[in-house]
PDB file of C-alpha atoms in Angstrom:
ATOM      1  CA  MET A   1      -0.001   0.001  -0.001  1.00 45.00           C
ATOM      2  CA  SER A   2       1.267   3.459  -0.866  1.00 46.00           C
ATOM      3  CA  GLU A   3       1.377   6.207   1.777  1.00 54.00           C
ATOM      4  CA  ARG A   4       0.452   8.767  -0.873  1.00 60.00           C
ATOM      5  CA  LYS A   5      -2.538  10.861   0.086  1.00 76.00           C
ATOM      6  CA  THR A   6      -5.430  10.581  -2.320  1.00 95.00           C
ATOM      7  CA  ASP A   7      -8.836  12.158  -2.811  1.00 98.00           C
ATOM      8  CA  ILE A   8     -11.074   9.100  -2.520  1.00 98.00           C
ATOM      9  CA  SER A   9     -10.744   5.739  -0.774  1.00 98.00           C
ATOM     10  CA  ILE A  10     -13.059   3.159  -2.352  1.00 98.00           C
ATOM     11  CA  ILE A  11     -13.595   0.267   0.080  1.00 98.00           C
ATOM     12  CA  ILE A  12     -14.904  -2.972  -1.440  1.00 98.00           C
ATOM     13  CA  PRO A  13     -15.861  -5.912   0.825  1.00 97.00           C
ATOM     14  CA  CYS A  14     -15.992  -9.310  -0.893  1.00 96.00           C
ATOM     15  CA  TYR A  15     -17.212 -12.774   0.012  1.00 95.00           C
ATOM     16  CA  ASN A  16     -17.168 -15.352  -2.825  1.00 95.00           C
ATOM     17  CA  LEU A  17     -18.007 -12.942  -5.642  1.00 97.00           C
ATOM     18  CA  GLU A  18     -16.069 -14.463  -8.539  1.00 97.00           C
ATOM     19  CA  ASN A  19     -19.023 -13.895 -10.875  1.00 96.00           C
ATOM     20  CA  TYR A  20     -19.409 -10.240  -9.903  1.00 97.00           C
ATOM     21  CA  ILE A  21     -16.129  -8.674  -8.829  1.00 98.00           C
ATOM     22  CA  GLY A  22     -14.840  -8.202 -12.385  1.00 98.00           C
ATOM     23  CA  ARG A  23     -17.903  -6.185 -13.358  1.00 98.00           C
ATOM     24  CA  CYS A  24     -17.609  -4.123 -10.186  1.00 98.00           C
ATOM     25  CA  LEU A  25     -13.942  -3.255 -10.707  1.00 98.00           C
ATOM     26  CA  LYS A  26     -14.435  -2.576 -14.414  1.00 98.00           C
ATOM     27  CA  SER A  27     -17.053   0.053 -13.543  1.00 98.00           C
ATOM     28  CA  VAL A  28     -14.487   1.777 -11.318  1.00 98.00           C
ATOM     29  CA  PHE A  29     -11.667   1.658 -13.880  1.00 98.00           C
ATOM     30  CA  GLU A  30     -13.989   3.194 -16.493  1.00 98.00           C
ATOM     31  CA  GLN A  31     -14.711   6.246 -14.331  1.00 98.00           C
ATOM     32  CA  SER A  32     -13.922   9.619 -15.855  1.00 98.00           C
ATOM     33  CA  LEU A  33     -12.040  10.657 -12.719  1.00 96.00           C
ATOM     34  CA  ASP A  34      -8.312  10.112 -13.157  1.00 96.00           C
ATOM     35  CA  GLY A  35      -7.107   6.917 -11.465  1.00 95.00           C
ATOM     36  CA  ILE A  36      -4.497   8.849  -9.498  1.00 95.00           C
ATOM     37  CA  ARG A  37      -7.340  10.606  -7.659  1.00 97.00           C
ATOM     38  CA  TYR A  38      -8.535   7.465  -5.872  1.00 98.00           C
ATOM     39  CA  GLU A  39      -7.374   4.245  -4.260  1.00 98.00           C
ATOM     40  CA  ILE A  40      -9.136   0.884  -4.023  1.00 98.00           C
ATOM     41  CA  ILE A  41      -9.110  -1.121  -0.804  1.00 98.00           C
ATOM     42  CA  LEU A  42     -10.474  -4.589  -1.456  1.00 98.00           C
ATOM     43  CA  VAL A  43     -11.126  -6.696   1.640  1.00 98.00           C
ATOM     44  CA  SER A  44     -11.634 -10.386   0.918  1.00 97.00           C
ATOM     45  CA  ASP A  45     -13.556 -12.110   3.690  1.00 96.00           C
ATOM     46  CA  SER A  46     -13.165 -15.897   3.852  1.00 94.00           C
ATOM     47  CA  CYS A  47     -13.299 -16.272   0.061  1.00 96.00           C
ATOM     48  CA  THR A  48     -13.009 -19.849  -1.187  1.00 96.00           C
ATOM     49  CA  ASP A  49     -13.594 -19.167  -4.895  1.00 97.00           C
ATOM     50  CA  ARG A  50     -11.612 -17.163  -7.483  1.00 98.00           C
ATOM     51  CA  THR A  51     -12.583 -13.714  -6.188  1.00 97.00           C
ATOM     52  CA  GLU A  52      -9.088 -12.878  -4.938  1.00 97.00           C
ATOM     53  CA  GLU A  53      -7.390 -14.216  -8.067  1.00 98.00           C
ATOM     54  CA  ILE A  54      -9.614 -12.170 -10.389  1.00 98.00           C
ATOM     55  CA  ALA A  55      -9.386  -9.022  -8.293  1.00 98.00           C
ATOM     56  CA  LYS A  56      -5.611  -9.176  -7.887  1.00 98.00           C
ATOM     57  CA  ARG A  57      -5.067  -9.587 -11.626  1.00 98.00           C
ATOM     58  CA  MET A  58      -7.396  -6.727 -12.542  1.00 98.00           C
ATOM     59  CA  LEU A  59      -6.066  -4.394  -9.876  1.00 98.00           C
ATOM     60  CA  SER A  60      -2.443  -5.133 -10.763  1.00 98.00           C
ATOM     61  CA  GLU A  61      -3.089  -4.334 -14.417  1.00 98.00           C
ATOM     62  CA  SER A  62      -5.118  -1.171 -13.704  1.00 97.00           C
ATOM     63  CA  GLY A  63      -2.367   1.204 -12.605  1.00 95.00           C
ATOM     64  CA  VAL A  64      -4.617   2.338  -9.742  1.00 96.00           C
ATOM     65  CA  ASP A  65      -3.204   2.488  -6.215  1.00 97.00           C
ATOM     66  CA  PHE A  66      -4.696  -0.439  -4.304  1.00 98.00           C
ATOM     67  CA  SER A  67      -4.543  -2.589  -1.202  1.00 98.00           C
ATOM     68  CA  MET A  68      -5.807  -6.170  -0.924  1.00 98.00           C
ATOM     69  CA  VAL A  69      -6.533  -7.522   2.531  1.00 97.00           C
ATOM     70  CA  SER A  70      -7.650 -11.045   3.467  1.00 96.00           C
ATOM     71  CA  VAL A  71      -9.640 -11.570   6.655  1.00 96.00           C
ATOM     72  CA  ASN A  72     -11.826 -14.224   8.253  1.00 96.00           C
ATOM     73  CA  MET A  73     -14.663 -12.282   9.854  1.00 92.00           C
ATOM     74  CA  ARG A  74     -17.924 -13.195   8.085  1.00 88.00           C
ATOM     75  CA  LEU A  75     -19.474  -9.898   9.180  1.00 91.00           C
ATOM     76  CA  VAL A  76     -19.535  -7.212   6.507  1.00 93.00           C
ATOM     77  CA  GLY A  77     -19.473  -4.397   9.043  1.00 95.00           C
ATOM     78  CA  LEU A  78     -16.197  -5.641  10.516  1.00 96.00           C
ATOM     79  CA  VAL A  79     -14.839  -6.106   6.996  1.00 96.00           C
ATOM     80  CA  ARG A  80     -15.620  -2.470   6.195  1.00 97.00           C
ATOM     81  CA  ASN A  81     -13.933  -1.442   9.452  1.00 97.00           C
ATOM     82  CA  LYS A  82     -10.810  -3.274   8.315  1.00 98.00           C
ATOM     83  CA  GLY A  83     -10.917  -1.357   5.040  1.00 98.00           C
ATOM     84  CA  LEU A  84     -11.163   1.913   6.980  1.00 98.00           C
ATOM     85  CA  GLU A  85      -7.843   1.126   8.647  1.00 98.00           C
ATOM     86  CA  TYR A  86      -6.131   1.370   5.265  1.00 97.00           C
ATOM     87  CA  ALA A  87      -7.998   4.418   3.910  1.00 98.00           C
ATOM     88  CA  GLN A  88      -5.758   7.357   2.955  1.00 97.00           C
ATOM     89  CA  GLY A  89      -8.373   9.452   1.149  1.00 98.00           C
ATOM     90  CA  LYS A  90     -10.069  12.702   2.046  1.00 98.00           C
ATOM     91  CA  TYR A  91     -13.371  11.031   1.154  1.00 98.00           C
ATOM     92  CA  LEU A  92     -14.771   7.508   1.628  1.00 98.00           C
ATOM     93  CA  TYR A  93     -16.939   5.463  -0.676  1.00 98.00           C
ATOM     94  CA  PHE A  94     -18.141   1.960   0.195  1.00 98.00           C
ATOM     95  CA  LEU A  95     -18.827  -0.043  -2.969  1.00 98.00           C
ATOM     96  CA  ASP A  96     -20.267  -3.551  -2.613  1.00 97.00           C
ATOM     97  CA  GLY A  97     -18.371  -6.119  -4.657  1.00 97.00           C
ATOM     98  CA  ASP A  98     -21.484  -7.477  -6.373  1.00 97.00           C
ATOM     99  CA  ASP A  99     -22.681  -4.008  -7.421  1.00 98.00           C
ATOM    100  CA  TYR A 100     -21.336  -1.485  -9.915  1.00 98.00           C
ATOM    101  CA  PHE A 101     -21.451   2.091 -11.146  1.00 98.00           C
ATOM    102  CA  THR A 102     -23.863   2.712 -14.019  1.00 98.00           C
ATOM    103  CA  ASP A 103     -22.511   6.179 -14.838  1.00 98.00           C
ATOM    104  CA  LYS A 104     -18.862   6.732 -15.780  1.00 98.00           C
ATOM    105  CA  TYR A 105     -19.088  10.181 -14.200  1.00 98.00           C
ATOM    106  CA  ALA A 106     -20.335   8.833 -10.847  1.00 98.00           C
ATOM    107  CA  LEU A 107     -17.202   9.504  -8.799  1.00 98.00           C
ATOM    108  CA  GLN A 108     -16.593  12.827 -10.502  1.00 98.00           C
ATOM    109  CA  LYS A 109     -20.167  14.008  -9.830  1.00 98.00           C
ATOM    110  CA  MET A 110     -20.067  13.069  -6.158  1.00 98.00           C
ATOM    111  CA  PHE A 111     -16.569  14.474  -5.655  1.00 98.00           C
ATOM    112  CA  GLU A 112     -17.366  17.791  -7.337  1.00 98.00           C
ATOM    113  CA  ARG A 113     -20.653  18.144  -5.420  1.00 98.00           C
ATOM    114  CA  ILE A 114     -19.118  17.643  -1.977  1.00 98.00           C
ATOM    115  CA  GLU A 115     -16.184  19.903  -2.814  1.00 98.00           C
ATOM    116  CA  ALA A 116     -18.504  22.656  -4.065  1.00 98.00           C
ATOM    117  CA  GLU A 117     -21.023  22.499  -1.215  1.00 98.00           C
ATOM    118  CA  GLN A 118     -18.617  21.512   1.582  1.00 98.00           C
ATOM    119  CA  THR A 119     -21.099  19.120   3.179  1.00 98.00           C
ATOM    120  CA  SER A 120     -20.506  16.008   5.281  1.00 98.00           C
ATOM    121  CA  VAL A 121     -21.862  13.633   2.648  1.00 98.00           C
ATOM    122  CA  VAL A 122     -23.408  13.389  -0.793  1.00 98.00           C
ATOM    123  CA  TYR A 123     -26.514  11.179  -0.823  1.00 98.00           C
ATOM    124  CA  MET A 124     -27.724   9.341  -3.930  1.00 98.00           C
ATOM    125  CA  THR A 125     -31.508   9.713  -4.018  1.00 98.00           C
ATOM    126  CA  ARG A 126     -31.916   7.129  -6.795  1.00 98.00           C
ATOM    127  CA  PHE A 127     -30.364   3.853  -7.950  1.00 98.00           C
ATOM    128  CA  GLU A 128     -31.316   0.870 -10.089  1.00 97.00           C
ATOM    129  CA  SER A 129     -31.794  -2.802  -9.195  1.00 97.00           C
ATOM    130  CA  GLU A 130     -33.294  -5.967 -10.646  1.00 95.00           C
ATOM    131  CA  GLU A 131     -36.343  -5.652  -8.399  1.00 93.00           C
ATOM    132  CA  PRO A 132     -37.767  -2.701  -6.461  1.00 93.00           C
ATOM    133  CA  VAL A 133     -36.244  -2.433  -3.009  1.00 91.00           C
ATOM    134  CA  ASP A 134     -36.397   0.176  -0.259  1.00 89.00           C
ATOM    135  CA  ASP A 135     -32.941   0.678   1.237  1.00 93.00           C
ATOM    136  CA  PRO A 136     -32.635   4.342   2.267  1.00 96.00           C
ATOM    137  CA  TYR A 137     -29.673   3.866   4.610  1.00 97.00           C
ATOM    138  CA  ALA A 138     -27.559   1.581   2.427  1.00 97.00           C
ATOM    139  CA  ILE A 139     -23.989   2.769   2.928  1.00 98.00           C
ATOM    140  CA  TRP A 140     -23.273   2.838  -0.819  1.00 98.00           C
ATOM    141  CA  ARG A 141     -25.761   5.709  -1.154  1.00 98.00           C
ATOM    142  CA  PHE A 142     -23.358   7.976   0.762  1.00 98.00           C
ATOM    143  CA  PHE A 143     -20.153   9.644  -0.434  1.00 99.00           C
ATOM    144  CA  ILE A 144     -18.550  10.607   2.877  1.00 98.00           C
ATOM    145  CA  ARG A 145     -16.066  13.179   4.145  1.00 98.00           C
ATOM    146  CA  LYS A 146     -13.661  11.018   6.148  1.00 98.00           C
ATOM    147  CA  SER A 147     -12.853  13.653   8.760  1.00 98.00           C
ATOM    148  CA  PHE A 148     -16.547  13.889   9.659  1.00 98.00           C
ATOM    149  CA  VAL A 149     -16.795  10.178  10.570  1.00 98.00           C
ATOM    150  CA  SER A 150     -13.463   9.970  12.388  1.00 98.00           C
ATOM    151  CA  GLY A 151     -13.672   7.226  15.029  1.00 97.00           C
ATOM    152  CA  LEU A 152     -17.033   5.916  13.813  1.00 98.00           C
ATOM    153  CA  LYS A 153     -17.128   2.142  13.282  1.00 98.00           C
ATOM    154  CA  PHE A 154     -19.643  -0.316  11.876  1.00 97.00           C
ATOM    155  CA  PRO A 155     -21.270  -2.435  14.613  1.00 96.00           C
ATOM    156  CA  MET A 156     -20.736  -6.176  14.981  1.00 92.00           C
ATOM    157  CA  GLN A 157     -24.100  -7.409  13.713  1.00 88.00           C
ATOM    158  CA  GLN A 158     -25.253  -9.742  10.938  1.00 83.00           C
ATOM    159  CA  MET A 159     -27.795  -7.463   9.255  1.00 86.00           C
ATOM    160  CA  ASP A 160     -28.412  -3.731   8.793  1.00 89.00           C
ATOM    161  CA  GLU A 161     -24.987  -2.762  10.122  1.00 94.00           C
ATOM    162  CA  ASP A 162     -24.872   0.026   7.551  1.00 95.00           C
ATOM    163  CA  TRP A 163     -28.226   1.379   8.745  1.00 95.00           C
ATOM    164  CA  ALA A 164     -26.824   1.593  12.282  1.00 97.00           C
ATOM    165  CA  TYR A 165     -23.671   3.312  10.992  1.00 98.00           C
ATOM    166  CA  VAL A 166     -25.628   5.828   8.935  1.00 98.00           C
ATOM    167  CA  ARG A 167     -27.956   6.689  11.820  1.00 98.00           C
ATOM    168  CA  ARG A 168     -24.959   7.403  14.050  1.00 98.00           C
ATOM    169  CA  MET A 169     -23.302   9.405  11.287  1.00 98.00           C
ATOM    170  CA  ARG A 170     -26.388  11.526  10.662  1.00 98.00           C
ATOM    171  CA  SER A 171     -26.818  12.215  14.379  1.00 98.00           C
ATOM    172  CA  ARG A 172     -23.366  13.791  14.658  1.00 98.00           C
ATOM    173  CA  GLU A 173     -23.242  17.499  15.321  1.00 98.00           C
ATOM    174  CA  GLY A 174     -22.785  19.527  12.150  1.00 98.00           C
ATOM    175  CA  TYR A 175     -24.082  16.844   9.781  1.00 98.00           C
ATOM    176  CA  ALA A 176     -24.878  18.370   6.384  1.00 98.00           C
ATOM    177  CA  GLU A 177     -26.089  16.487   3.318  1.00 98.00           C
ATOM    178  CA  SER A 178     -25.953  17.244  -0.386  1.00 98.00           C
ATOM    179  CA  ARG A 179     -28.184  15.237  -2.699  1.00 98.00           C
ATOM    180  CA  ILE A 180     -27.691  13.974  -6.209  1.00 98.00           C
ATOM    181  CA  ASP A 181     -30.642  12.739  -8.275  1.00 98.00           C
ATOM    182  CA  ASP A 182     -28.763  11.077 -11.147  1.00 98.00           C
ATOM    183  CA  VAL A 183     -28.805   7.271 -11.247  1.00 98.00           C
ATOM    184  CA  LEU A 184     -25.166   6.358 -10.627  1.00 98.00           C
ATOM    185  CA  TYR A 185     -25.344   2.891  -9.080  1.00 98.00           C
ATOM    186  CA  HIS A 186     -26.691  -0.616  -9.686  1.00 98.00           C
ATOM    187  CA  TYR A 187     -27.661  -2.581  -6.591  1.00 97.00           C
ATOM    188  CA  THR A 188     -27.668  -6.288  -7.418  1.00 96.00           C
ATOM    189  CA  TYR A 189     -30.895  -7.360  -5.740  1.00 94.00           C
ATOM    190  CA  PRO A 190     -31.912 -10.042  -5.231  1.00 80.00           C
ATOM    191  CA  ARG A 191     -28.762 -12.140  -5.436  1.00 71.00           C
ATOM    192  CA  GLU A 192     -28.817 -15.833  -4.537  1.00 70.00           C
ATOM    193  CA  GLY A 193     -26.495 -16.578  -1.652  1.00 61.00           C
ATOM    194  CA  SER A 194     -26.273 -12.999  -0.377  1.00 59.00           C
ATOM    195  CA  ILE A 195     -26.711 -12.361   3.344  1.00 54.00           C
ATOM    196  CA  THR A 196     -29.765 -10.243   2.615  1.00 56.00           C
ATOM    197  CA  ALA A 197     -31.396 -12.980   0.530  1.00 53.00           C
ATOM    198  CA  ILE A 198     -30.669 -15.662   3.145  1.00 49.00           C
ATOM    199  CA  PHE A 199     -31.996 -13.487   5.970  1.00 49.00           C
ATOM    200  CA  ARG A 200     -35.208 -12.651   4.137  1.00 51.00           C
ATOM    201  CA  ALA A 201     -35.757 -16.319   3.215  1.00 51.00           C
ATOM    202  CA  LEU A 202     -35.402 -17.262   6.880  1.00 46.00           C
ATOM    203  CA  GLN A 203     -37.857 -14.533   7.830  1.00 46.00           C
ATOM    204  CA  ALA A 204     -40.344 -15.789   5.257  1.00 48.00           C
ATOM    205  CA  ALA A 205     -39.978 -19.348   6.546  1.00 52.00           C
ATOM    206  CA  ARG A 206     -40.567 -18.211  10.140  1.00 50.00           C
ATOM    207  CA  ASN A 207     -43.607 -16.187   9.142  1.00 53.00           C
ATOM    208  CA  LYS A 208     -45.022 -19.178   7.251  1.00 58.00           C
ATOM    209  CA  GLY A 209     -44.462 -21.387  10.281  1.00 59.00           C
ATOM    210  CA  HIS A 210     -46.407 -18.972  12.456  1.00 54.00           C
ATOM    211  CA  GLY A 211     -49.174 -18.615   9.916  1.00 55.00           C
TER     212      GLY A 211
END
């Protein structure tokens, strides 16, 4: 990892995403923002497939400053916390490894908005997904000024850890939010095998059992 300061730290947690991580990284490399303006921190959590192999090859060939970290945590909040330990950027962006940018100007738009308005975060009001889903506090909807969230960590919980993080972030004194209405992001939902899909299937099974 380079000690060079950069504008944006993009933190990508991964768990067995060999069929998705290439698409995710490609959407970052195709951004209009110059690659020297950001770093990628990819945290591989207990991967047993080719996720790490694919990511390492693509990152090595990209010319972008990057760090790859392997952990065994199985909690995405703790994985994101590990990524935060490596972040050198003025701003933070958490990109899920099975998702991707839909707009090649996504990073540039968010960066320019927060620089111009000097807010704590830029919030994406819209996104696309395979099926309609309500996820207002998903962490990938926020482009964050790192100094504003200094010391703030994701909690150790299986679900909705980003909702808890965002609520704490928004309750901090001086919180100010810019909004961007362009569709910049694709949320891969539903995805078989994802924690969200498994959790909702278990909920459905419990509800059926009580019916």
